[in-house]
PDB file of C-alpha atoms in Angstrom:
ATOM      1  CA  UNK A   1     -28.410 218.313  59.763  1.00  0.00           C
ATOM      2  CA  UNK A   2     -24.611 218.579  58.935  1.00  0.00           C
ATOM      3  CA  UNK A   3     -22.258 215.492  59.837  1.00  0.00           C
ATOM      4  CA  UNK A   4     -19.697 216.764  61.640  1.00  0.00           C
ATOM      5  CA  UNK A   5     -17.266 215.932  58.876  1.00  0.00           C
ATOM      6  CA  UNK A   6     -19.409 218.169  56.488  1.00  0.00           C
ATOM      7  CA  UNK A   7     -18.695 221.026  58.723  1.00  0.00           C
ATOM      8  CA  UNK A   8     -14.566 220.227  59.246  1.00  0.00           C
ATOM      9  CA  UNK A   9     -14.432 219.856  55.669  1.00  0.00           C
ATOM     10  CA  UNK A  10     -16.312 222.774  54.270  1.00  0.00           C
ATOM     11  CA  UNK A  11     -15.080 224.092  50.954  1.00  0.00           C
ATOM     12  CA  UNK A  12     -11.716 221.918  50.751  1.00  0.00           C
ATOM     13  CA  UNK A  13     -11.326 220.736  47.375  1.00  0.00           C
ATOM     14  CA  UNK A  14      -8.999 218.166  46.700  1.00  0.00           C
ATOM     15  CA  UNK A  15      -8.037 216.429  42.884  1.00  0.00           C
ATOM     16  CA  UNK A  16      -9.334 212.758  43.499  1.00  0.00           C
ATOM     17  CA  UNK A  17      -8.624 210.615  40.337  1.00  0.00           C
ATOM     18  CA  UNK A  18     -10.028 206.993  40.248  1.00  0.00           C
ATOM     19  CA  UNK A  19      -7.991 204.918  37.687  1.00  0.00           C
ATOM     20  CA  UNK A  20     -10.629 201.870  36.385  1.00  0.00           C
ATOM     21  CA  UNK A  21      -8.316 198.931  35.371  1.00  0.00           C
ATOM     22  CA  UNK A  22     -10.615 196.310  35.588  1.00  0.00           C
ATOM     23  CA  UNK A  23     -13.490 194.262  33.584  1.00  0.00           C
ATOM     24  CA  UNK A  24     -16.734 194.945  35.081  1.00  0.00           C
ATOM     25  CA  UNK A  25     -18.001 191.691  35.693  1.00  0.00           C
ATOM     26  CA  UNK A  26     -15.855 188.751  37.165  1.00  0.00           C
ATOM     27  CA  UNK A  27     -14.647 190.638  40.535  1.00  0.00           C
ATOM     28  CA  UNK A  28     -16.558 193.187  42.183  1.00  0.00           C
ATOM     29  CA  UNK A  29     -14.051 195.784  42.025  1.00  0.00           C
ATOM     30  CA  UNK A  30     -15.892 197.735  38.970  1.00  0.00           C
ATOM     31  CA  UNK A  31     -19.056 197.999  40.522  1.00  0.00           C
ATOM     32  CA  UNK A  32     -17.703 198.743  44.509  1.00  0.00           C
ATOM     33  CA  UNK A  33     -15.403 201.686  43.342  1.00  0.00           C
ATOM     34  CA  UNK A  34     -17.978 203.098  41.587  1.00  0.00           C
ATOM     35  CA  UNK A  35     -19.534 203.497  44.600  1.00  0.00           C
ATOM     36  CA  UNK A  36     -16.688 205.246  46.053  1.00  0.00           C
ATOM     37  CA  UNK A  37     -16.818 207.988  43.152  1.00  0.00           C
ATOM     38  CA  UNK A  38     -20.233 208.718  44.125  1.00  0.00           C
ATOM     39  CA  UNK A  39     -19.387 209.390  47.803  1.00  0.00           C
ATOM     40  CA  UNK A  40     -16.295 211.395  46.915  1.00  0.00           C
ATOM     41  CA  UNK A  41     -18.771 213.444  44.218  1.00  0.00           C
ATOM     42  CA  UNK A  42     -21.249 213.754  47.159  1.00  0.00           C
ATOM     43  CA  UNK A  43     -18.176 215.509  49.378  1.00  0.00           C
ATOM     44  CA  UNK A  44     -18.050 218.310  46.855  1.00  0.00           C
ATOM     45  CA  UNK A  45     -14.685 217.347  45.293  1.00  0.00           C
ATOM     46  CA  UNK A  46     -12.867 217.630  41.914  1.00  0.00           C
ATOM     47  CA  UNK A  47     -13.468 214.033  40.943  1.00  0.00           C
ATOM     48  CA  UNK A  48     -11.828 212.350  37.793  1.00  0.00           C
ATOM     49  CA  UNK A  49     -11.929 209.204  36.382  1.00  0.00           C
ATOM     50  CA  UNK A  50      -9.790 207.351  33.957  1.00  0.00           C
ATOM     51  CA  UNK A  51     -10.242 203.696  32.221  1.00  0.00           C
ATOM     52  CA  UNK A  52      -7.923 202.217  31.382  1.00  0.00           C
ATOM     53  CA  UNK A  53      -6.313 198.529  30.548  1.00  0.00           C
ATOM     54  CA  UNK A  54     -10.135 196.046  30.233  1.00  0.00           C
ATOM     55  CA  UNK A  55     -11.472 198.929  33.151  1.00  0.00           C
ATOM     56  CA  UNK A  56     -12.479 200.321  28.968  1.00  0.00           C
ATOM     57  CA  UNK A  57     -15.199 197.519  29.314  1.00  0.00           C
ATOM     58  CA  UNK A  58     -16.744 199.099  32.122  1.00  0.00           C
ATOM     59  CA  UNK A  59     -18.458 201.736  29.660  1.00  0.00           C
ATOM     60  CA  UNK A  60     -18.737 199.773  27.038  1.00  0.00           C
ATOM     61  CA  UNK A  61     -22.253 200.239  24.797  1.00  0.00           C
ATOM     62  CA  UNK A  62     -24.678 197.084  24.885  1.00  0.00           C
ATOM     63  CA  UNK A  63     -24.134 195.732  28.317  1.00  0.00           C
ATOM     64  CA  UNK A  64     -26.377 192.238  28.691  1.00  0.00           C
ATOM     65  CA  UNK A  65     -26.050 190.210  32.416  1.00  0.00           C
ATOM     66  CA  UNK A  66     -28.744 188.287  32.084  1.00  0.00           C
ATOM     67  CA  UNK A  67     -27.034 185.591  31.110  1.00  0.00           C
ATOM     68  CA  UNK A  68     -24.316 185.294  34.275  1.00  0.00           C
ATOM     69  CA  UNK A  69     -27.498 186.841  36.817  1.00  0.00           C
ATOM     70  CA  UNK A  70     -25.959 189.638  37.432  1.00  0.00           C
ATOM     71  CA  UNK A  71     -26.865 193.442  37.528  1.00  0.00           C
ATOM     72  CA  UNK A  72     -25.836 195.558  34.526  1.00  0.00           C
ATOM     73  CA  UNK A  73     -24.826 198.417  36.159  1.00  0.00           C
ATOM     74  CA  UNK A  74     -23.109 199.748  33.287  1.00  0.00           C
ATOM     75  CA  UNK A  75     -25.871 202.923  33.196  1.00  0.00           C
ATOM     76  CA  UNK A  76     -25.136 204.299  36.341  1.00  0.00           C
ATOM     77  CA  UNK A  77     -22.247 205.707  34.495  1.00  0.00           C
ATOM     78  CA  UNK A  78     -24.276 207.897  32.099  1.00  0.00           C
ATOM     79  CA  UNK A  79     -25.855 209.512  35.736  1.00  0.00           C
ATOM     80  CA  UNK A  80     -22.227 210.668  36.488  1.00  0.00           C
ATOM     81  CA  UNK A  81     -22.824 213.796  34.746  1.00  0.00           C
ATOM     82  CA  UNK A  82     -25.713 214.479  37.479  1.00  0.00           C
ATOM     83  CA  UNK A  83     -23.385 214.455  40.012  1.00  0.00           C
ATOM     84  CA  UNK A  84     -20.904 216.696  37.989  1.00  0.00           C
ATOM     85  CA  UNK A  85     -18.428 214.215  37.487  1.00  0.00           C
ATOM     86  CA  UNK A  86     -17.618 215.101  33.944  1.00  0.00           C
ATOM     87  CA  UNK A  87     -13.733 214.549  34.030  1.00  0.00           C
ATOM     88  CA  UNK A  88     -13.785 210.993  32.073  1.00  0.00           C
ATOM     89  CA  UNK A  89     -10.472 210.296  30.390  1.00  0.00           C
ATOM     90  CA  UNK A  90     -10.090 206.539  28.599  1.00  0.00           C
ATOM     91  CA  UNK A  91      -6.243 205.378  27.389  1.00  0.00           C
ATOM     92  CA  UNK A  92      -6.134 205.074  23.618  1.00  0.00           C
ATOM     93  CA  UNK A  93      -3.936 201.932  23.726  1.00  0.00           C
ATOM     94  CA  UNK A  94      -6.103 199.946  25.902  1.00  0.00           C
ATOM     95  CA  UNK A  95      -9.021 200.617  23.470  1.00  0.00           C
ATOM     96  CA  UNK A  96      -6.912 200.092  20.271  1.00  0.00           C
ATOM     97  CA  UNK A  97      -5.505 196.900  21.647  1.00  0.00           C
ATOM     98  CA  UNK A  98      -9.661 195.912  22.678  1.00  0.00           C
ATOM     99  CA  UNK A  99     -10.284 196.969  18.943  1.00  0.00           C
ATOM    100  CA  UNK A 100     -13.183 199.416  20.687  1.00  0.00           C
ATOM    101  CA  UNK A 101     -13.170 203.484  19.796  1.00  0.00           C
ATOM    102  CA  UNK A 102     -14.653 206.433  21.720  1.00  0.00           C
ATOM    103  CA  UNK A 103     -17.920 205.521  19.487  1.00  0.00           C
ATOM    104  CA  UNK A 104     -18.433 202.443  21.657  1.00  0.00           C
ATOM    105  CA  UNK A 105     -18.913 203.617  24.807  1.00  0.00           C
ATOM    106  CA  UNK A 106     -21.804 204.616  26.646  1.00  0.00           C
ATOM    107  CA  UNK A 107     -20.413 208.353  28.187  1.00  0.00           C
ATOM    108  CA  UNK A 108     -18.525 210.983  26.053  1.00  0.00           C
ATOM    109  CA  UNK A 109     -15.061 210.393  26.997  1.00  0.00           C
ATOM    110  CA  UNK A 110     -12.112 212.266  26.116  1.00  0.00           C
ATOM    111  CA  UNK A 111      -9.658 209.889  24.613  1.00  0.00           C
ATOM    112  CA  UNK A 112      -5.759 210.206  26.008  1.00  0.00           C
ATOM    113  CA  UNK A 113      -2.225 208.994  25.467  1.00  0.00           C
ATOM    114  CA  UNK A 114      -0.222 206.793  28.340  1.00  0.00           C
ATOM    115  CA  UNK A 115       1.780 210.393  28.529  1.00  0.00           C
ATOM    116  CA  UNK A 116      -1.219 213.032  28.855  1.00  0.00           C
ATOM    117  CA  UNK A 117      -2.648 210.667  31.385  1.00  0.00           C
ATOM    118  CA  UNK A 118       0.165 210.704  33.046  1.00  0.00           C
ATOM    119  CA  UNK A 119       0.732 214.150  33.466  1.00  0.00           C
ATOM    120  CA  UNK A 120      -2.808 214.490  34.496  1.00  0.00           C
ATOM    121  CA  UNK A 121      -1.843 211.909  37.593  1.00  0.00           C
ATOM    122  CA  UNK A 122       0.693 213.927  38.301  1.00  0.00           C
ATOM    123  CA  UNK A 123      -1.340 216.750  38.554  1.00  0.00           C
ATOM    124  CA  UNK A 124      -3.651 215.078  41.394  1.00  0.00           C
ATOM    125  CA  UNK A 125      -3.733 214.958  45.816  1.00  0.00           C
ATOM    126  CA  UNK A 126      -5.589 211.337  45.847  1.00  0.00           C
ATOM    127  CA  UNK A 127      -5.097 208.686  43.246  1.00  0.00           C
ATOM    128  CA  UNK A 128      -6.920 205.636  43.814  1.00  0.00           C
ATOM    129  CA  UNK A 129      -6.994 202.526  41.571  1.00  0.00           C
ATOM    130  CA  UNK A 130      -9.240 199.836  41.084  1.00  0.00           C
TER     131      UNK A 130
ATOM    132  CA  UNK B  46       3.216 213.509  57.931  1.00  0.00           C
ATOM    133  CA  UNK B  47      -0.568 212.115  58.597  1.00  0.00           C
ATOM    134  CA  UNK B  48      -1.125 209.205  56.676  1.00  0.00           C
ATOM    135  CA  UNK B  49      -4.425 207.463  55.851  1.00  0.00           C
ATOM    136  CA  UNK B  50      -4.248 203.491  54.903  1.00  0.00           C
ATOM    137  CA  UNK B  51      -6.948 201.453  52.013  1.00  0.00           C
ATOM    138  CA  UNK B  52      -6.678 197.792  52.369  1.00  0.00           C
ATOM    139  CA  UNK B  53      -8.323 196.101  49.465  1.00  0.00           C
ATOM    140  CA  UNK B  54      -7.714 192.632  50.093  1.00  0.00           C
ATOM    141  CA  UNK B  55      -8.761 190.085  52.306  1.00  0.00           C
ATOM    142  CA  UNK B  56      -5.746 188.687  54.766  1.00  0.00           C
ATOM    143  CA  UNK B  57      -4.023 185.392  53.736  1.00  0.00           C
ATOM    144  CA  UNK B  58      -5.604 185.435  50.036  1.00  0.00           C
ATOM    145  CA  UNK B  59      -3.524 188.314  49.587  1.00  0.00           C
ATOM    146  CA  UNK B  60      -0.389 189.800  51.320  1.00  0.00           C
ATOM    147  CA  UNK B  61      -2.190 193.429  51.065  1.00  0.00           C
ATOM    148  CA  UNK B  62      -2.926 193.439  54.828  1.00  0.00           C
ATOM    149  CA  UNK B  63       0.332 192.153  55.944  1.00  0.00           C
ATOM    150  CA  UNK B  64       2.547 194.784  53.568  1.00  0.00           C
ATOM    151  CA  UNK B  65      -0.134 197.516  55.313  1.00  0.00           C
ATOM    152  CA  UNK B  66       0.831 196.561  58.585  1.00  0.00           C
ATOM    153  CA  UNK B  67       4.061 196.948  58.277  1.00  0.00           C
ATOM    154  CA  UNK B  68       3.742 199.864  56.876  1.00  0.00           C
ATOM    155  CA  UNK B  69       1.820 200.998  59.571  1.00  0.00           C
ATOM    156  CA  UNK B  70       3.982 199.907  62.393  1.00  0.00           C
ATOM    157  CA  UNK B  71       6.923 201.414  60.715  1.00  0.00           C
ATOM    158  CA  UNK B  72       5.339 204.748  60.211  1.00  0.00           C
ATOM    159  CA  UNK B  73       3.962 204.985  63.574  1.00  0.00           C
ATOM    160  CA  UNK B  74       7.890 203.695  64.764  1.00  0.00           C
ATOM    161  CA  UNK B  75       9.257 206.788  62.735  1.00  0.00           C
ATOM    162  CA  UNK B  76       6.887 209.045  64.270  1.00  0.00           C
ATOM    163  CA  UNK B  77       4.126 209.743  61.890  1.00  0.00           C
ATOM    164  CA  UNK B  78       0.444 209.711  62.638  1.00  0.00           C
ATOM    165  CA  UNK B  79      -1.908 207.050  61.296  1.00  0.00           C
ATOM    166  CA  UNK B  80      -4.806 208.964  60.762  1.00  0.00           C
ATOM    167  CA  UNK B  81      -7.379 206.120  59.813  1.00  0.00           C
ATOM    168  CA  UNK B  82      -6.929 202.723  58.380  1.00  0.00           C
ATOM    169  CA  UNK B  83     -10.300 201.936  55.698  1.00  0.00           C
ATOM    170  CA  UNK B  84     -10.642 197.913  54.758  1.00  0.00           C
ATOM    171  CA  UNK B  85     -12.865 197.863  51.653  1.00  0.00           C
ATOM    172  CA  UNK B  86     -13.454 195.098  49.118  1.00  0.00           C
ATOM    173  CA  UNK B  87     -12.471 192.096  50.506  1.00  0.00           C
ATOM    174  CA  UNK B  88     -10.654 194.381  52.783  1.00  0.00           C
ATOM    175  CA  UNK B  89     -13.292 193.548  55.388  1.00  0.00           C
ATOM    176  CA  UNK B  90     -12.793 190.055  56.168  1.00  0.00           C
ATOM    177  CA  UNK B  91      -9.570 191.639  58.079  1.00  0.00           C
ATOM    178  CA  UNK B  92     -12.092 192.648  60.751  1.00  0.00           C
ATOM    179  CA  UNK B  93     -13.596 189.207  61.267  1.00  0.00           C
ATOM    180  CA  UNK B  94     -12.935 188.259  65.159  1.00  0.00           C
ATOM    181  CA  UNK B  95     -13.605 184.868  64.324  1.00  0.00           C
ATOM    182  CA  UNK B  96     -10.571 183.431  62.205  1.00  0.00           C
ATOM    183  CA  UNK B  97      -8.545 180.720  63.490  1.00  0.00           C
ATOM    184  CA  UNK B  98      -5.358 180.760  61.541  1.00  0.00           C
ATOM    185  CA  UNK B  99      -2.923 177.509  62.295  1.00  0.00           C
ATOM    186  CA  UNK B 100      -0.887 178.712  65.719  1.00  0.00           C
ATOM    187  CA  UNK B 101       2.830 178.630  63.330  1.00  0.00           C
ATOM    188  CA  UNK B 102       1.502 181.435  61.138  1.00  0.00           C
ATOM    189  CA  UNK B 103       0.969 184.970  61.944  1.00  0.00           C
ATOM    190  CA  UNK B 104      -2.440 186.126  62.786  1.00  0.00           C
ATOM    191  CA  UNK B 105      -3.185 189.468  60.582  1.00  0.00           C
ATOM    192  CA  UNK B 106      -6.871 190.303  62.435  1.00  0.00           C
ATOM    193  CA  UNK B 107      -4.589 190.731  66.266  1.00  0.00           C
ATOM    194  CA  UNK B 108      -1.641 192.190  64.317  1.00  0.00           C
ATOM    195  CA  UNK B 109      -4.004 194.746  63.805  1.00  0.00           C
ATOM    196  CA  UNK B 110      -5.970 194.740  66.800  1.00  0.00           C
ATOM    197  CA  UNK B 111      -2.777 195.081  69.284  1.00  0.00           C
ATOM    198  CA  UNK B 112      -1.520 197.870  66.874  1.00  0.00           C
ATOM    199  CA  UNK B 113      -4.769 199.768  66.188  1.00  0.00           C
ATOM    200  CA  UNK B 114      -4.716 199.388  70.257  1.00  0.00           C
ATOM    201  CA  UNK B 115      -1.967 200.752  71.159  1.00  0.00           C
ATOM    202  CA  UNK B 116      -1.617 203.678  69.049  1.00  0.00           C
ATOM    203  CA  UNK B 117      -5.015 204.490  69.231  1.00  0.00           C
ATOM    204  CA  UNK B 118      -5.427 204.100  65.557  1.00  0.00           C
ATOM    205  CA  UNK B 119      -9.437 204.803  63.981  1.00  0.00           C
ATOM    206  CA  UNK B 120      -9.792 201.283  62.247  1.00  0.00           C
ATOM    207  CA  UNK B 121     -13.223 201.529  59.888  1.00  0.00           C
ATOM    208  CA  UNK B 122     -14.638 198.590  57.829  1.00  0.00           C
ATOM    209  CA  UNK B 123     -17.205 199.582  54.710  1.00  0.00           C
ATOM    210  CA  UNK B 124     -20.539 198.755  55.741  1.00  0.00           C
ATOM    211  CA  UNK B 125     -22.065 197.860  52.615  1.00  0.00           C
ATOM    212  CA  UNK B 126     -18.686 195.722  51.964  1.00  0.00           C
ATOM    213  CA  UNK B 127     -18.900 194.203  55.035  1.00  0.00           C
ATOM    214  CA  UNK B 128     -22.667 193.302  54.960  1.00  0.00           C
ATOM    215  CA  UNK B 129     -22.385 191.755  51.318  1.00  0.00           C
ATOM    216  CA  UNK B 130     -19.412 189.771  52.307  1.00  0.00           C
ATOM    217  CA  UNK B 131     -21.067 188.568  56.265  1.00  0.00           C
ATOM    218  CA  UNK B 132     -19.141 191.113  58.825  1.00  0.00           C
ATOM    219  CA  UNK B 133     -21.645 192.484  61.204  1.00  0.00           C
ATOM    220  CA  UNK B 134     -21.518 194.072  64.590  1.00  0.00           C
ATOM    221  CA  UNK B 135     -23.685 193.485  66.940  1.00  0.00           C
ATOM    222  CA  UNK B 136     -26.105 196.289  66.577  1.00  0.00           C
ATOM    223  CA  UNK B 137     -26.399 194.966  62.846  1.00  0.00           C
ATOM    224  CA  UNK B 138     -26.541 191.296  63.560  1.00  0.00           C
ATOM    225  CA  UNK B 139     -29.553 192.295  65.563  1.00  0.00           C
ATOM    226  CA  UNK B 140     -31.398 194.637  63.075  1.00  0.00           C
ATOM    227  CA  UNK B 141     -30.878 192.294  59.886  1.00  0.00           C
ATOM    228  CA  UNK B 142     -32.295 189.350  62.716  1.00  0.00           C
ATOM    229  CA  UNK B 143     -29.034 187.272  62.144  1.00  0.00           C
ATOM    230  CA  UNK B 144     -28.325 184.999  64.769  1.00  0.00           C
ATOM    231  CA  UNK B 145     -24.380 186.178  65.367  1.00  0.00           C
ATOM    232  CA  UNK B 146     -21.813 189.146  65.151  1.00  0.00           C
ATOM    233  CA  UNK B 147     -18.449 188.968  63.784  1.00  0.00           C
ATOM    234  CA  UNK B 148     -16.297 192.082  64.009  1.00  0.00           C
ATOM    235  CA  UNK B 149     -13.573 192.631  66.268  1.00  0.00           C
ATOM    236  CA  UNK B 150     -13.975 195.062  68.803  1.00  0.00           C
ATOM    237  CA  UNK B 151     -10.991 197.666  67.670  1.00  0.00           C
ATOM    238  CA  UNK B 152     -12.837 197.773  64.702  1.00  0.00           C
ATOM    239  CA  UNK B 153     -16.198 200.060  63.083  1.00  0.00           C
ATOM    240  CA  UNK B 154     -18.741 199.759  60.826  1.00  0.00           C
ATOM    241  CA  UNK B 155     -19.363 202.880  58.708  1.00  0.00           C
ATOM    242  CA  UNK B 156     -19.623 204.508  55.457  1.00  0.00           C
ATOM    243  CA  UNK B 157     -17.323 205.132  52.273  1.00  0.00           C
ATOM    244  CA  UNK B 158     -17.584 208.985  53.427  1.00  0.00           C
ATOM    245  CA  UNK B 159     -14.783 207.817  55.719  1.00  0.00           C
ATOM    246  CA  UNK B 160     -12.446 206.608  53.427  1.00  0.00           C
ATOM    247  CA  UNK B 161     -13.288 210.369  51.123  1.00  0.00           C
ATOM    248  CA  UNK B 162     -12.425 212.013  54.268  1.00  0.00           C
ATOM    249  CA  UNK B 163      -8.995 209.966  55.112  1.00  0.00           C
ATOM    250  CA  UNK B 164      -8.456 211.167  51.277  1.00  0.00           C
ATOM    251  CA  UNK B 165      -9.108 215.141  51.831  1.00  0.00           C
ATOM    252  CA  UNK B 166      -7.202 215.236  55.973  1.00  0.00           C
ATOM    253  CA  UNK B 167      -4.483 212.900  54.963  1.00  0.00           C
ATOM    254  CA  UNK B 168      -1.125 214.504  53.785  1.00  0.00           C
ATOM    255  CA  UNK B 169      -0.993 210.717  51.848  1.00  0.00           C
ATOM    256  CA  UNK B 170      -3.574 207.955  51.338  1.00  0.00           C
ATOM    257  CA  UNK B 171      -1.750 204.735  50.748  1.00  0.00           C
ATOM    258  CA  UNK B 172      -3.728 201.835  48.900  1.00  0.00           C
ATOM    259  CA  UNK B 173      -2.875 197.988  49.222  1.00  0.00           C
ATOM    260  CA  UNK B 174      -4.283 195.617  47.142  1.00  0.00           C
ATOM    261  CA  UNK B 175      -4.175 194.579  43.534  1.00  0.00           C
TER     262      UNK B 175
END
């Protein structure tokens, strides 16, 4: 059966962008505002995510946690694409400055100045930054 | 204009709760409706009805209670933030068998769908923390 909020909120689509500025491990924010994406894919709307400053870490290839008992949840990114989030932008002078390229991380990405990225903000109802 | 609040922080840590009270109380004072407020991350602890701060400081939980109270304002906690981090009400003290219950009454316990929805309704979702 349909929440209620289902129902109030059939077929209105706004631009959510979730900007990832953080490492994954060390604070939790990585791994709870990736929840968050999730939810907002599972409302039905336009969902984008950008990473940006050591948030590039987050999808970095070659994840191992083992070591500080923690779960890698570094694939749960690659399952994005199942919930059609597809709109993954990554700054190109927080990777250059991490010495990493769009060939070391785990989701195909499209790769953006500090200017196109923020145009794209501009462009969006909900901006939310972890 | 209807605006919806994300608190990010836990109080007296961080200043995040504080700066979104004001907020709040100043918004409300000019008129405009407070459509939820969402405590998330360490966001949670705000809804903790057992801190005893030292009487000479200001205590954020009944800043928020007595303003939450009398503007009717929807005050949600994350579950699954407030479980990891120890916040339960009393229907969930009693299913996870725990022997108390720690969230103010103003406050509920529900899902992340609540903070997507203060994102679609709101005219502006407003996020404090880091």
């Amino acid at each position: 059966m349909a929440e209620p909020w289902e129902e109030e909120n059939e077929g209105k689509v706004k631009k959510f962008m979730f900007i990832n500025r953080k490492a994954p491990y060390g604070t939790i924010y990585a791994l709870e505002s990736l929840e968050v994406v999730l939810i907002t894919a599972a409302f039905d709307q336009d969902v984008s995510l950008v990473f940006t400053d050591d948030g590039v870490f987050q999808i970095k290839k070659g994840q191992t946690t083992a070591g500080i008992g923690m779960k890698n949840f570094s694939p749960t990114y690659r399952a994005l694409e199942g919930y059609d989030i597809e709109k993954l932008y990554v700054d190109k002078e927080s990777l250059d400055a991490r010495g990493l390229t769009a060939e070391d991380l785990i989701v195909d990405v499209e790769v953006m100045s500090r200017a196109q990225l923020a145009d794209l903000m501009n462009e969006q109802d909900v901006v939310m930054s972890f | 204009m209807k605006f919806g609040i994300l608190i990010n922080e836990g109080p007296f840590t961080h200043q995040a709760a504080d700066t979104a009270y004001q907020f709040a109380k100043a918004a409300v004072a000019a008129g405009h409706e407070i459509f939820r407020v969402f405590f998330y991350h360490d966001g949670v602890n705000v809804a903790s009805d057992l801190a005893v701060p030292p009487q000479d400081d200001r205590n954020v939980t009944d800043n928020w209670v007595k303003l939450a109270e009398a503007n009717n304002i929807d005050m949600v906690v994350c579950i699954a933030a407030a479980q990891r981090r120890g916040l339960l009400d009393a229907n969930e003290a009693q299913r996870q068998g725990k022997r108390a219950d720690n969230i103010a009454p103003v406050f509920r316990i529900s899902g992340l769908g609540q903070l997507v929805e203060a994102g679609i309704e709101c005219d502006r979702l407003v996020t404090f923390g880091d």
